[in-house]
């Protein structure tokens, strides 16, 4: 068996998966592209295992481990995507960076009042201006 045929197919699969990861905005399509990349690696492992005529078949054994890890990864990934979709209404990858922001990030460092009487309350106009600046920075 020629090694070039499965190697070229694996390269094509990996490049297709890489393009899908870099170009897609939908999280489910990104996960599918990652699976394509893992399958390209599996194809290479099995092809090189057959080509090297390994007595232990370590390439095929490693492929089974990668398939198990990929199944766990897709299960956890889909659970995260479904949770984000329920909370946000969209599975757009560009909107996911807003997920990491907390309420502490909403107040700007210079927004605190120095007066002891007004120390516990924040000015509504300043808070809304801080939120507008944050929305501008993430857009």
Short mmCIF file of N, CA, C and O in Angstrom, two decimals:
data_model
loop_
_atom_site.label_atom_id
_atom_site.label_comp_id
_atom_site.label_asym_id
_atom_site.label_seq_id
_atom_site.Cartn_x
_atom_site.Cartn_y
_atom_site.Cartn_z
N UNK A 1 0.85 -1.19 0.00
CA UNK A 1 0.00 0.00 0.00
C UNK A 1 0.89 1.24 0.00
O UNK A 1 1.85 1.33 0.74
N UNK A 2 0.54 2.17 -0.83
CA UNK A 2 1.27 3.43 -0.88
C UNK A 2 0.82 4.31 0.28
O UNK A 2 -0.36 4.43 0.58
N UNK A 3 1.78 4.94 0.92
CA UNK A 3 1.48 5.80 2.06
C UNK A 3 0.94 7.16 1.61
O UNK A 3 0.28 7.85 2.38
N UNK A 4 1.18 7.51 0.35
CA UNK A 4 0.81 8.83 -0.12
C UNK A 4 -0.71 9.04 -0.16
O UNK A 4 -1.19 10.14 0.14
N UNK A 5 -1.46 8.01 -0.52
CA UNK A 5 -2.91 8.19 -0.66
C UNK A 5 -3.60 8.53 0.66
O UNK A 5 -4.33 9.52 0.73
N UNK A 6 -3.40 7.75 1.73
CA UNK A 6 -4.05 8.15 2.99
C UNK A 6 -3.45 9.44 3.58
O UNK A 6 -4.16 10.20 4.24
N UNK A 7 -2.17 9.69 3.31
CA UNK A 7 -1.55 10.91 3.83
C UNK A 7 -2.15 12.15 3.16
O UNK A 7 -2.43 13.15 3.83
N UNK A 8 -2.35 12.08 1.85
CA UNK A 8 -2.96 13.22 1.15
C UNK A 8 -4.41 13.42 1.59
O UNK A 8 -4.86 14.56 1.80
N UNK A 9 -5.13 12.33 1.76
CA UNK A 9 -6.51 12.43 2.25
C UNK A 9 -6.54 13.03 3.65
O UNK A 9 -7.39 13.87 3.96
N UNK A 10 -5.60 12.62 4.50
CA UNK A 10 -5.54 13.17 5.86
C UNK A 10 -5.20 14.66 5.84
O UNK A 10 -5.76 15.43 6.62
N UNK A 11 -4.31 15.06 4.95
CA UNK A 11 -3.98 16.48 4.84
C UNK A 11 -5.19 17.28 4.38
O UNK A 11 -5.47 18.37 4.90
N UNK A 12 -5.93 16.75 3.40
CA UNK A 12 -7.13 17.44 2.93
C UNK A 12 -8.18 17.55 4.05
O UNK A 12 -8.82 18.60 4.22
N UNK A 13 -8.37 16.46 4.81
CA UNK A 13 -9.31 16.50 5.93
C UNK A 13 -8.88 17.50 6.98
O UNK A 13 -9.69 18.26 7.51
N UNK A 14 -7.59 17.50 7.30
CA UNK A 14 -7.09 18.41 8.33
C UNK A 14 -7.21 19.86 7.89
O UNK A 14 -7.61 20.72 8.68
N UNK A 15 -6.90 20.14 6.64
CA UNK A 15 -7.02 21.53 6.13
C UNK A 15 -8.47 21.97 6.10
O UNK A 15 -8.77 23.13 6.41
N UNK A 16 -9.38 21.08 5.75
CA UNK A 16 -10.81 21.41 5.78
C UNK A 16 -11.27 21.71 7.20
O UNK A 16 -12.00 22.67 7.44
N UNK A 17 -10.82 20.91 8.15
CA UNK A 17 -11.15 21.16 9.55
C UNK A 17 -10.55 22.45 10.06
O UNK A 17 -11.19 23.20 10.80
N UNK A 18 -9.31 22.73 9.69
CA UNK A 18 -8.66 23.97 10.12
C UNK A 18 -9.38 25.18 9.55
O UNK A 18 -9.58 26.18 10.26
N UNK A 19 -9.77 25.12 8.29
CA UNK A 19 -10.55 26.21 7.70
C UNK A 19 -11.87 26.39 8.43
O UNK A 19 -12.31 27.51 8.68
N UNK A 20 -12.52 25.29 8.78
CA UNK A 20 -13.79 25.38 9.50
C UNK A 20 -13.63 26.00 10.87
O UNK A 20 -14.48 26.77 11.32
N UNK A 21 -12.53 25.69 11.57
CA UNK A 21 -12.30 26.28 12.89
C UNK A 21 -12.03 27.77 12.78
O UNK A 21 -12.53 28.57 13.58
N UNK A 22 -11.26 28.16 11.78
CA UNK A 22 -10.87 29.56 11.66
C UNK A 22 -11.95 30.44 11.04
O UNK A 22 -12.03 31.63 11.35
N UNK A 23 -12.78 29.89 10.18
CA UNK A 23 -13.72 30.72 9.42
C UNK A 23 -15.14 30.70 9.96
O UNK A 23 -15.90 31.64 9.71
N UNK A 24 -15.53 29.69 10.68
CA UNK A 24 -16.92 29.56 11.12
C UNK A 24 -17.19 30.37 12.37
O UNK A 24 -16.32 30.59 13.19
N UNK A 25 -18.44 30.80 12.53
CA UNK A 25 -18.87 31.54 13.70
C UNK A 25 -19.78 30.71 14.59
O UNK A 25 -19.93 30.99 15.76
N UNK A 26 -20.37 29.67 14.05
CA UNK A 26 -21.28 28.83 14.80
C UNK A 26 -20.47 27.81 15.61
O UNK A 26 -19.60 27.13 15.07
N UNK A 27 -20.75 27.69 16.90
CA UNK A 27 -19.96 26.83 17.77
C UNK A 27 -20.10 25.36 17.40
O UNK A 27 -19.14 24.59 17.52
N UNK A 28 -21.25 24.95 16.94
CA UNK A 28 -21.44 23.54 16.56
C UNK A 28 -20.62 23.20 15.32
O UNK A 28 -20.01 22.14 15.25
N UNK A 29 -20.55 24.11 14.37
CA UNK A 29 -19.72 23.87 13.19
C UNK A 29 -18.24 23.86 13.54
O UNK A 29 -17.45 23.12 12.93
N UNK A 30 -17.84 24.66 14.53
CA UNK A 30 -16.45 24.64 14.98
C UNK A 30 -16.13 23.29 15.62
O UNK A 30 -15.06 22.71 15.38
N UNK A 31 -17.06 22.76 16.43
CA UNK A 31 -16.85 21.44 17.02
C UNK A 31 -16.77 20.35 15.96
O UNK A 31 -15.95 19.43 16.06
N UNK A 32 -17.60 20.46 14.92
CA UNK A 32 -17.53 19.48 13.83
C UNK A 32 -16.20 19.58 13.09
O UNK A 32 -15.63 18.55 12.67
N UNK A 33 -15.67 20.77 12.96
CA UNK A 33 -14.38 20.95 12.29
C UNK A 33 -13.24 20.37 13.12
O UNK A 33 -12.29 19.80 12.57
N UNK A 34 -13.33 20.50 14.44
CA UNK A 34 -12.33 19.90 15.31
C UNK A 34 -12.38 18.37 15.17
O UNK A 34 -11.34 17.70 15.16
N UNK A 35 -13.58 17.83 15.04
CA UNK A 35 -13.71 16.38 14.84
C UNK A 35 -13.09 15.94 13.51
O UNK A 35 -12.47 14.87 13.43
N UNK A 36 -13.23 16.75 12.48
CA UNK A 36 -12.58 16.45 11.20
C UNK A 36 -11.06 16.41 11.37
O UNK A 36 -10.39 15.53 10.81
N UNK A 37 -10.53 17.35 12.13
CA UNK A 37 -9.09 17.38 12.35
C UNK A 37 -8.62 16.14 13.12
O UNK A 37 -7.58 15.56 12.81
N UNK A 38 -9.41 15.74 14.13
CA UNK A 38 -9.05 14.53 14.88
C UNK A 38 -9.13 13.28 14.02
O UNK A 38 -8.30 12.37 14.14
N UNK A 39 -10.09 13.23 13.13
CA UNK A 39 -10.20 12.07 12.23
C UNK A 39 -9.04 12.03 11.24
O UNK A 39 -8.60 10.95 10.83
N UNK A 40 -8.53 13.19 10.83
CA UNK A 40 -7.36 13.22 9.96
C UNK A 40 -6.14 12.66 10.69
O UNK A 40 -5.35 11.91 10.11
N UNK A 41 -6.01 13.01 11.96
CA UNK A 41 -4.91 12.46 12.76
C UNK A 41 -5.07 10.96 12.92
O UNK A 41 -4.09 10.20 12.82
N UNK A 42 -6.29 10.49 13.15
CA UNK A 42 -6.54 9.05 13.28
C UNK A 42 -6.18 8.31 12.00
O UNK A 42 -5.60 7.22 12.04
N UNK A 43 -6.53 8.89 10.86
CA UNK A 43 -6.19 8.27 9.58
C UNK A 43 -4.69 8.16 9.40
O UNK A 43 -4.18 7.13 8.95
N UNK A 44 -3.96 9.20 9.78
CA UNK A 44 -2.50 9.15 9.71
C UNK A 44 -1.92 8.10 10.64
O UNK A 44 -1.00 7.37 10.27
N UNK A 45 -2.46 8.00 11.84
CA UNK A 45 -1.94 7.00 12.79
C UNK A 45 -2.13 5.58 12.27
O UNK A 45 -1.21 4.75 12.34
N UNK A 46 -3.29 5.30 11.75
CA UNK A 46 -3.55 3.95 11.23
C UNK A 46 -2.72 3.69 9.98
O UNK A 46 -2.16 2.59 9.80
N UNK A 47 -2.59 4.67 9.10
CA UNK A 47 -1.81 4.49 7.86
C UNK A 47 -0.34 4.24 8.18
O UNK A 47 0.29 3.34 7.60
N UNK A 48 0.23 5.00 9.11
CA UNK A 48 1.62 4.79 9.46
C UNK A 48 1.82 3.49 10.23
O UNK A 48 2.87 2.86 10.13
N UNK A 49 0.82 3.08 10.99
CA UNK A 49 0.90 1.79 11.69
C UNK A 49 0.96 0.65 10.68
O UNK A 49 1.76 -0.29 10.85
N UNK A 50 0.15 0.71 9.64
CA UNK A 50 0.16 -0.33 8.61
C UNK A 50 1.45 -0.26 7.80
O UNK A 50 2.05 -1.28 7.47
N UNK A 51 1.91 0.94 7.51
CA UNK A 51 3.11 1.11 6.68
C UNK A 51 4.36 0.63 7.41
O UNK A 51 5.24 0.02 6.81
N UNK A 52 4.43 0.87 8.73
CA UNK A 52 5.61 0.46 9.50
C UNK A 52 5.54 -0.99 9.95
O UNK A 52 6.53 -1.52 10.46
N UNK A 53 4.39 -1.62 9.78
CA UNK A 53 4.17 -3.02 10.17
C UNK A 53 4.56 -3.25 11.63
O UNK A 53 5.32 -4.15 11.97
N UNK A 54 4.00 -2.40 12.48
CA UNK A 54 4.28 -2.47 13.91
C UNK A 54 3.63 -3.71 14.51
O UNK A 54 2.44 -3.97 14.29
N UNK A 55 4.38 -4.48 15.26
CA UNK A 55 3.86 -5.72 15.85
C UNK A 55 2.86 -5.44 16.97
O UNK A 55 1.93 -6.21 17.19
N UNK A 56 3.02 -4.33 17.66
CA UNK A 56 2.12 -3.98 18.76
C UNK A 56 0.88 -3.22 18.30
O UNK A 56 -0.04 -3.04 19.08
N UNK A 57 0.89 -2.78 17.07
CA UNK A 57 -0.21 -1.96 16.53
C UNK A 57 -0.49 -0.75 17.43
O UNK A 57 -1.63 -0.47 17.80
N UNK A 58 0.57 -0.05 17.78
CA UNK A 58 0.43 1.09 18.69
C UNK A 58 -0.32 2.25 18.04
O UNK A 58 -0.99 3.01 18.74
N UNK A 59 -0.24 2.40 16.73
CA UNK A 59 -0.99 3.46 16.06
C UNK A 59 -2.49 3.23 16.16
O UNK A 59 -3.27 4.16 16.38
N UNK A 60 -2.90 1.98 16.01
CA UNK A 60 -4.33 1.66 16.12
C UNK A 60 -4.81 1.78 17.56
O UNK A 60 -5.93 2.21 17.80
N UNK A 61 -3.96 1.42 18.51
CA UNK A 61 -4.34 1.56 19.92
C UNK A 61 -4.49 3.03 20.29
O UNK A 61 -5.43 3.42 20.99
N UNK A 62 -3.56 3.85 19.82
CA UNK A 62 -3.65 5.29 20.08
C UNK A 62 -4.88 5.89 19.41
O UNK A 62 -5.50 6.81 19.95
N UNK A 63 -5.25 5.37 18.26
CA UNK A 63 -6.45 5.82 17.57
C UNK A 63 -7.70 5.56 18.41
O UNK A 63 -8.61 6.40 18.47
N UNK A 64 -7.75 4.39 19.06
CA UNK A 64 -8.90 4.10 19.92
C UNK A 64 -8.99 5.07 21.09
O UNK A 64 -10.08 5.51 21.47
N UNK A 65 -7.84 5.45 21.66
CA UNK A 65 -7.85 6.43 22.74
C UNK A 65 -8.31 7.79 22.24
O UNK A 65 -9.06 8.50 22.93
N UNK A 66 -7.88 8.17 21.05
CA UNK A 66 -8.29 9.47 20.50
C UNK A 66 -9.79 9.47 20.22
O UNK A 66 -10.47 10.49 20.43
N UNK A 67 -10.33 8.37 19.75
CA UNK A 67 -11.78 8.29 19.50
C UNK A 67 -12.55 8.44 20.81
O UNK A 67 -13.56 9.14 20.87
N UNK A 68 -12.06 7.81 21.88
CA UNK A 68 -12.72 7.94 23.19
C UNK A 68 -12.65 9.37 23.71
O UNK A 68 -13.63 9.91 24.23
N UNK A 69 -11.50 10.01 23.56
CA UNK A 69 -11.35 11.40 24.00
C UNK A 69 -12.22 12.32 23.16
O UNK A 69 -12.83 13.26 23.67
N UNK A 70 -12.31 12.05 21.86
CA UNK A 70 -13.14 12.88 20.98
C UNK A 70 -14.62 12.75 21.34
O UNK A 70 -15.36 13.73 21.29
N UNK A 71 -15.04 11.56 21.73
CA UNK A 71 -16.44 11.37 22.14
C UNK A 71 -16.74 12.15 23.42
O UNK A 71 -17.79 12.80 23.53
N UNK A 72 -15.81 12.12 24.37
CA UNK A 72 -16.00 12.91 25.59
C UNK A 72 -15.97 14.40 25.30
O UNK A 72 -16.77 15.18 25.85
N UNK A 73 -15.08 14.81 24.42
CA UNK A 73 -14.97 16.23 24.07
C UNK A 73 -16.23 16.74 23.39
O UNK A 73 -16.70 17.84 23.70
N UNK A 74 -16.80 15.96 22.51
CA UNK A 74 -18.00 16.41 21.81
C UNK A 74 -19.19 16.43 22.76
O UNK A 74 -20.06 17.30 22.66
N UNK A 75 -19.24 15.51 23.71
CA UNK A 75 -20.32 15.52 24.69
C UNK A 75 -20.27 16.75 25.58
O UNK A 75 -21.28 17.43 25.80
N UNK A 76 -19.09 17.07 26.10
CA UNK A 76 -18.94 18.25 26.95
C UNK A 76 -19.12 19.52 26.13
O UNK A 76 -19.75 20.48 26.58
N UNK A 77 -18.56 19.53 24.93
CA UNK A 77 -18.70 20.71 24.07
C UNK A 77 -20.14 21.01 23.72
O UNK A 77 -20.57 22.16 23.74
N UNK A 78 -20.90 19.98 23.37
CA UNK A 78 -22.32 20.20 23.05
C UNK A 78 -23.11 20.65 24.28
O UNK A 78 -24.02 21.47 24.16
N UNK A 79 -22.76 20.14 25.46
CA UNK A 79 -23.42 20.59 26.68
C UNK A 79 -23.15 22.07 26.93
O UNK A 79 -24.07 22.84 27.29
N UNK A 80 -21.92 22.51 26.70
CA UNK A 80 -21.59 23.93 26.88
C UNK A 80 -22.31 24.78 25.84
O UNK A 80 -22.85 25.84 26.15
N UNK A 81 -22.33 24.32 24.60
CA UNK A 81 -23.00 25.08 23.53
C UNK A 81 -24.50 25.19 23.82
O UNK A 81 -25.10 26.26 23.64
N UNK A 82 -25.13 24.11 24.28
CA UNK A 82 -26.55 24.17 24.61
C UNK A 82 -26.83 25.11 25.77
O UNK A 82 -27.82 25.84 25.76
N UNK A 83 -25.95 25.12 26.77
CA UNK A 83 -26.13 26.03 27.91
C UNK A 83 -25.98 27.48 27.46
O UNK A 83 -26.77 28.35 27.88
N UNK A 84 -25.02 27.74 26.61
CA UNK A 84 -24.84 29.11 26.10
C UNK A 84 -26.03 29.51 25.23
O UNK A 84 -26.51 30.64 25.30
N UNK A 85 -26.52 28.58 24.42
CA UNK A 85 -27.66 28.89 23.55
C UNK A 85 -28.91 29.19 24.37
O UNK A 85 -29.69 30.08 24.01
N UNK A 86 -29.11 28.46 25.46
CA UNK A 86 -30.28 28.73 26.31
C UNK A 86 -30.18 30.08 26.98
O UNK A 86 -31.18 30.77 27.15
N UNK A 87 -28.97 30.47 27.38
CA UNK A 87 -28.80 31.76 28.07
C UNK A 87 -28.78 32.94 27.11
O UNK A 87 -29.30 34.00 27.42
N UNK A 88 -28.17 32.76 25.95
CA UNK A 88 -27.95 33.88 25.03
C UNK A 88 -28.91 33.91 23.85
O UNK A 88 -29.10 34.94 23.24
N UNK A 89 -29.41 32.76 23.45
CA UNK A 89 -30.28 32.70 22.28
C UNK A 89 -29.51 32.57 20.98
O UNK A 89 -30.10 32.60 19.91
N UNK A 90 -28.18 32.42 21.06
CA UNK A 90 -27.35 32.29 19.88
C UNK A 90 -26.12 31.47 20.25
O UNK A 90 -25.65 31.51 21.39
N UNK A 91 -25.60 30.74 19.29
CA UNK A 91 -24.37 29.99 19.52
C UNK A 91 -23.21 30.59 18.72
O UNK A 91 -22.29 29.89 18.32
N UNK A 92 -23.26 31.90 18.52
CA UNK A 92 -22.24 32.62 17.78
C UNK A 92 -20.97 32.69 18.63
O UNK A 92 -21.01 33.11 19.79
N UNK A 93 -19.84 32.30 18.06
CA UNK A 93 -18.58 32.25 18.80
C UNK A 93 -18.10 33.66 19.16
O UNK A 93 -17.52 33.87 20.22
N UNK A 94 -18.36 34.64 18.30
CA UNK A 94 -17.91 36.00 18.58
C UNK A 94 -18.60 36.61 19.79
O UNK A 94 -18.04 37.47 20.46
N UNK A 95 -19.80 36.18 20.08
CA UNK A 95 -20.52 36.72 21.24
C UNK A 95 -20.16 36.02 22.54
O UNK A 95 -20.59 36.44 23.60
N UNK A 96 -19.36 34.97 22.48
CA UNK A 96 -19.02 34.22 23.69
C UNK A 96 -18.03 34.94 24.58
O UNK A 96 -17.92 34.63 25.75
N UNK A 97 -17.29 35.90 24.06
CA UNK A 97 -16.33 36.59 24.92
C UNK A 97 -17.03 37.46 25.94
O UNK A 97 -16.45 37.84 26.94
N UNK A 98 -18.31 37.79 25.74
CA UNK A 98 -19.08 38.53 26.73
C UNK A 98 -19.42 37.65 27.93
O UNK A 98 -19.76 38.15 28.99
N UNK A 99 -19.31 36.34 27.79
CA UNK A 99 -19.65 35.42 28.86
C UNK A 99 -18.70 35.56 30.04
O UNK A 99 -19.10 35.42 31.19
N UNK A 100 -17.44 35.86 29.79
CA UNK A 100 -16.44 35.92 30.84
C UNK A 100 -16.50 37.20 31.66
O UNK A 100 -15.87 37.29 32.70
N UNK A 101 -17.24 38.19 31.23
CA UNK A 101 -17.29 39.45 31.95
C UNK A 101 -18.18 39.33 33.17
O UNK A 101 -19.21 38.68 33.16
N UNK A 102 -17.76 39.99 34.24
CA UNK A 102 -18.50 39.94 35.49
C UNK A 102 -19.01 41.33 35.84
O UNK A 102 -18.74 42.30 35.15
N UNK A 103 -19.74 41.42 36.96
CA UNK A 103 -20.25 42.71 37.40
C UNK A 103 -19.13 43.64 37.86
O UNK A 103 -19.26 44.85 37.82
N UNK A 104 -18.01 43.08 38.30
CA UNK A 104 -16.88 43.89 38.72
C UNK A 104 -16.30 44.66 37.54
O UNK A 104 -15.77 45.75 37.71
N UNK A 105 -16.40 44.13 36.36
CA UNK A 105 -15.86 44.79 35.17
C UNK A 105 -16.76 45.95 34.73
O UNK A 105 -16.34 46.79 33.95
N UNK A 106 -17.98 46.00 35.23
CA UNK A 106 -18.88 47.07 34.83
C UNK A 106 -18.51 48.41 35.45
O UNK A 106 -18.83 49.45 34.91
N UNK A 107 -17.87 48.42 36.61
CA UNK A 107 -17.46 49.67 37.24
C UNK A 107 -16.07 50.02 36.77
O UNK A 107 -15.18 49.17 36.74
N UNK A 108 -15.88 51.25 36.41
CA UNK A 108 -14.57 51.72 35.98
C UNK A 108 -13.74 52.09 37.19
O UNK A 108 -14.28 52.44 38.25
N UNK A 109 -12.41 52.04 37.10
CA UNK A 109 -11.57 52.31 38.27
C UNK A 109 -11.75 53.71 38.85
O UNK A 109 -11.64 53.90 40.03
N UNK A 110 -12.06 54.71 38.07
CA UNK A 110 -12.21 56.08 38.57
C UNK A 110 -13.63 56.44 38.96
O UNK A 110 -13.92 57.60 39.22
N UNK A 111 -14.53 55.47 39.02
CA UNK A 111 -15.94 55.75 39.29
C UNK A 111 -16.27 55.85 40.77
O UNK A 111 -17.34 56.32 41.12
N UNK A 112 -15.39 55.42 41.69
CA UNK A 112 -15.72 55.42 43.10
C UNK A 112 -15.76 56.86 43.63
O UNK A 112 -14.97 57.71 43.25
N UNK A 113 -16.68 57.10 44.53
CA UNK A 113 -16.81 58.40 45.19
C UNK A 113 -15.85 58.43 46.37
O UNK A 113 -15.67 57.45 47.08
N UNK A 114 -15.23 59.59 46.62
CA UNK A 114 -14.32 59.72 47.75
C UNK A 114 -15.05 60.15 49.01
O UNK A 114 -14.53 60.01 50.11
N UNK A 115 -16.24 60.68 48.90
CA UNK A 115 -17.02 61.10 50.06
C UNK A 115 -17.53 59.87 50.79
O UNK A 115 -18.04 58.93 50.19
N UNK A 116 -17.41 59.85 52.12
CA UNK A 116 -17.83 58.69 52.91
C UNK A 116 -19.34 58.48 52.86
O UNK A 116 -19.81 57.35 52.91
N UNK A 117 -20.13 59.53 52.78
CA UNK A 117 -21.59 59.39 52.76
C UNK A 117 -22.06 58.77 51.45
O UNK A 117 -23.04 58.02 51.42
N UNK A 118 -21.39 59.08 50.35
CA UNK A 118 -21.81 58.57 49.04
C UNK A 118 -20.96 57.38 48.60
O UNK A 118 -21.00 57.00 47.45
N UNK A 119 -20.21 56.80 49.50
CA UNK A 119 -19.30 55.72 49.14
C UNK A 119 -20.05 54.45 48.72
O UNK A 119 -19.61 53.74 47.82
N UNK A 120 -21.19 54.15 49.29
CA UNK A 120 -21.91 52.92 48.98
C UNK A 120 -22.76 53.01 47.73
O UNK A 120 -23.20 52.00 47.20
N UNK A 121 -23.04 54.19 47.21
CA UNK A 121 -23.90 54.33 46.04
C UNK A 121 -23.09 54.83 44.85
O UNK A 121 -22.15 55.59 45.00
N UNK A 122 -23.47 54.43 43.68
CA UNK A 122 -22.80 54.87 42.45
C UNK A 122 -23.74 55.75 41.67
O UNK A 122 -24.96 55.59 41.70
N UNK A 123 -23.18 56.67 40.94
CA UNK A 123 -23.97 57.58 40.11
C UNK A 123 -24.50 56.80 38.90
O UNK A 123 -23.76 56.08 38.24
N UNK A 124 -25.79 56.92 38.61
CA UNK A 124 -26.40 56.15 37.51
C UNK A 124 -25.84 56.55 36.16
O UNK A 124 -25.66 55.72 35.28
N UNK A 125 -25.56 57.83 35.96
CA UNK A 125 -25.03 58.28 34.68
C UNK A 125 -23.63 57.71 34.45
O UNK A 125 -23.28 57.31 33.34
N UNK A 126 -22.82 57.67 35.50
CA UNK A 126 -21.47 57.14 35.37
C UNK A 126 -21.51 55.63 35.10
O UNK A 126 -20.73 55.11 34.30
N UNK A 127 -22.43 54.94 35.77
CA UNK A 127 -22.54 53.49 35.56
C UNK A 127 -22.98 53.17 34.14
O UNK A 127 -22.48 52.25 33.51
N UNK A 128 -23.95 53.95 33.62
CA UNK A 128 -24.40 53.70 32.26
C UNK A 128 -23.32 54.06 31.25
O UNK A 128 -23.19 53.42 30.21
N UNK A 129 -22.51 55.10 31.56
CA UNK A 129 -21.41 55.45 30.67
C UNK A 129 -20.35 54.36 30.67
O UNK A 129 -19.78 54.03 29.63
N UNK A 130 -20.11 53.74 31.85
CA UNK A 130 -19.16 52.64 31.93
C UNK A 130 -19.63 51.44 31.15
O UNK A 130 -18.86 50.77 30.48
N UNK A 131 -20.94 51.16 31.21
CA UNK A 131 -21.49 50.04 30.44
C UNK A 131 -21.41 50.30 28.95
O UNK A 131 -21.15 49.41 28.15
N UNK A 132 -21.62 51.55 28.55
CA UNK A 132 -21.52 51.90 27.13
C UNK A 132 -20.08 51.75 26.63
O UNK A 132 -19.85 51.26 25.53
N UNK A 133 -19.10 52.16 27.47
CA UNK A 133 -17.71 52.01 27.08
C UNK A 133 -17.33 50.54 26.96
O UNK A 133 -16.60 50.14 26.07
N UNK A 134 -17.85 49.70 27.89
CA UNK A 134 -17.56 48.29 27.85
C UNK A 134 -18.19 47.64 26.61
O UNK A 134 -17.58 46.81 25.95
N UNK A 135 -19.42 48.04 26.27
CA UNK A 135 -20.07 47.49 25.09
C UNK A 135 -19.34 47.91 23.83
O UNK A 135 -19.24 47.15 22.87
N UNK A 136 -18.79 49.15 23.83
CA UNK A 136 -18.02 49.62 22.69
C UNK A 136 -16.73 48.84 22.54
O UNK A 136 -16.31 48.50 21.44
N UNK A 137 -16.10 48.49 23.69
CA UNK A 137 -14.84 47.78 23.64
C UNK A 137 -15.02 46.34 23.16
O UNK A 137 -14.15 45.79 22.51
N UNK A 138 -16.14 45.73 23.49
CA UNK A 138 -16.35 44.34 23.09
C UNK A 138 -16.95 44.22 21.70
O UNK A 138 -16.96 43.14 21.14
N UNK A 139 -17.45 45.29 21.13
CA UNK A 139 -18.07 45.24 19.80
C UNK A 139 -17.03 45.20 18.70
O UNK A 139 -15.90 45.35 18.82
#
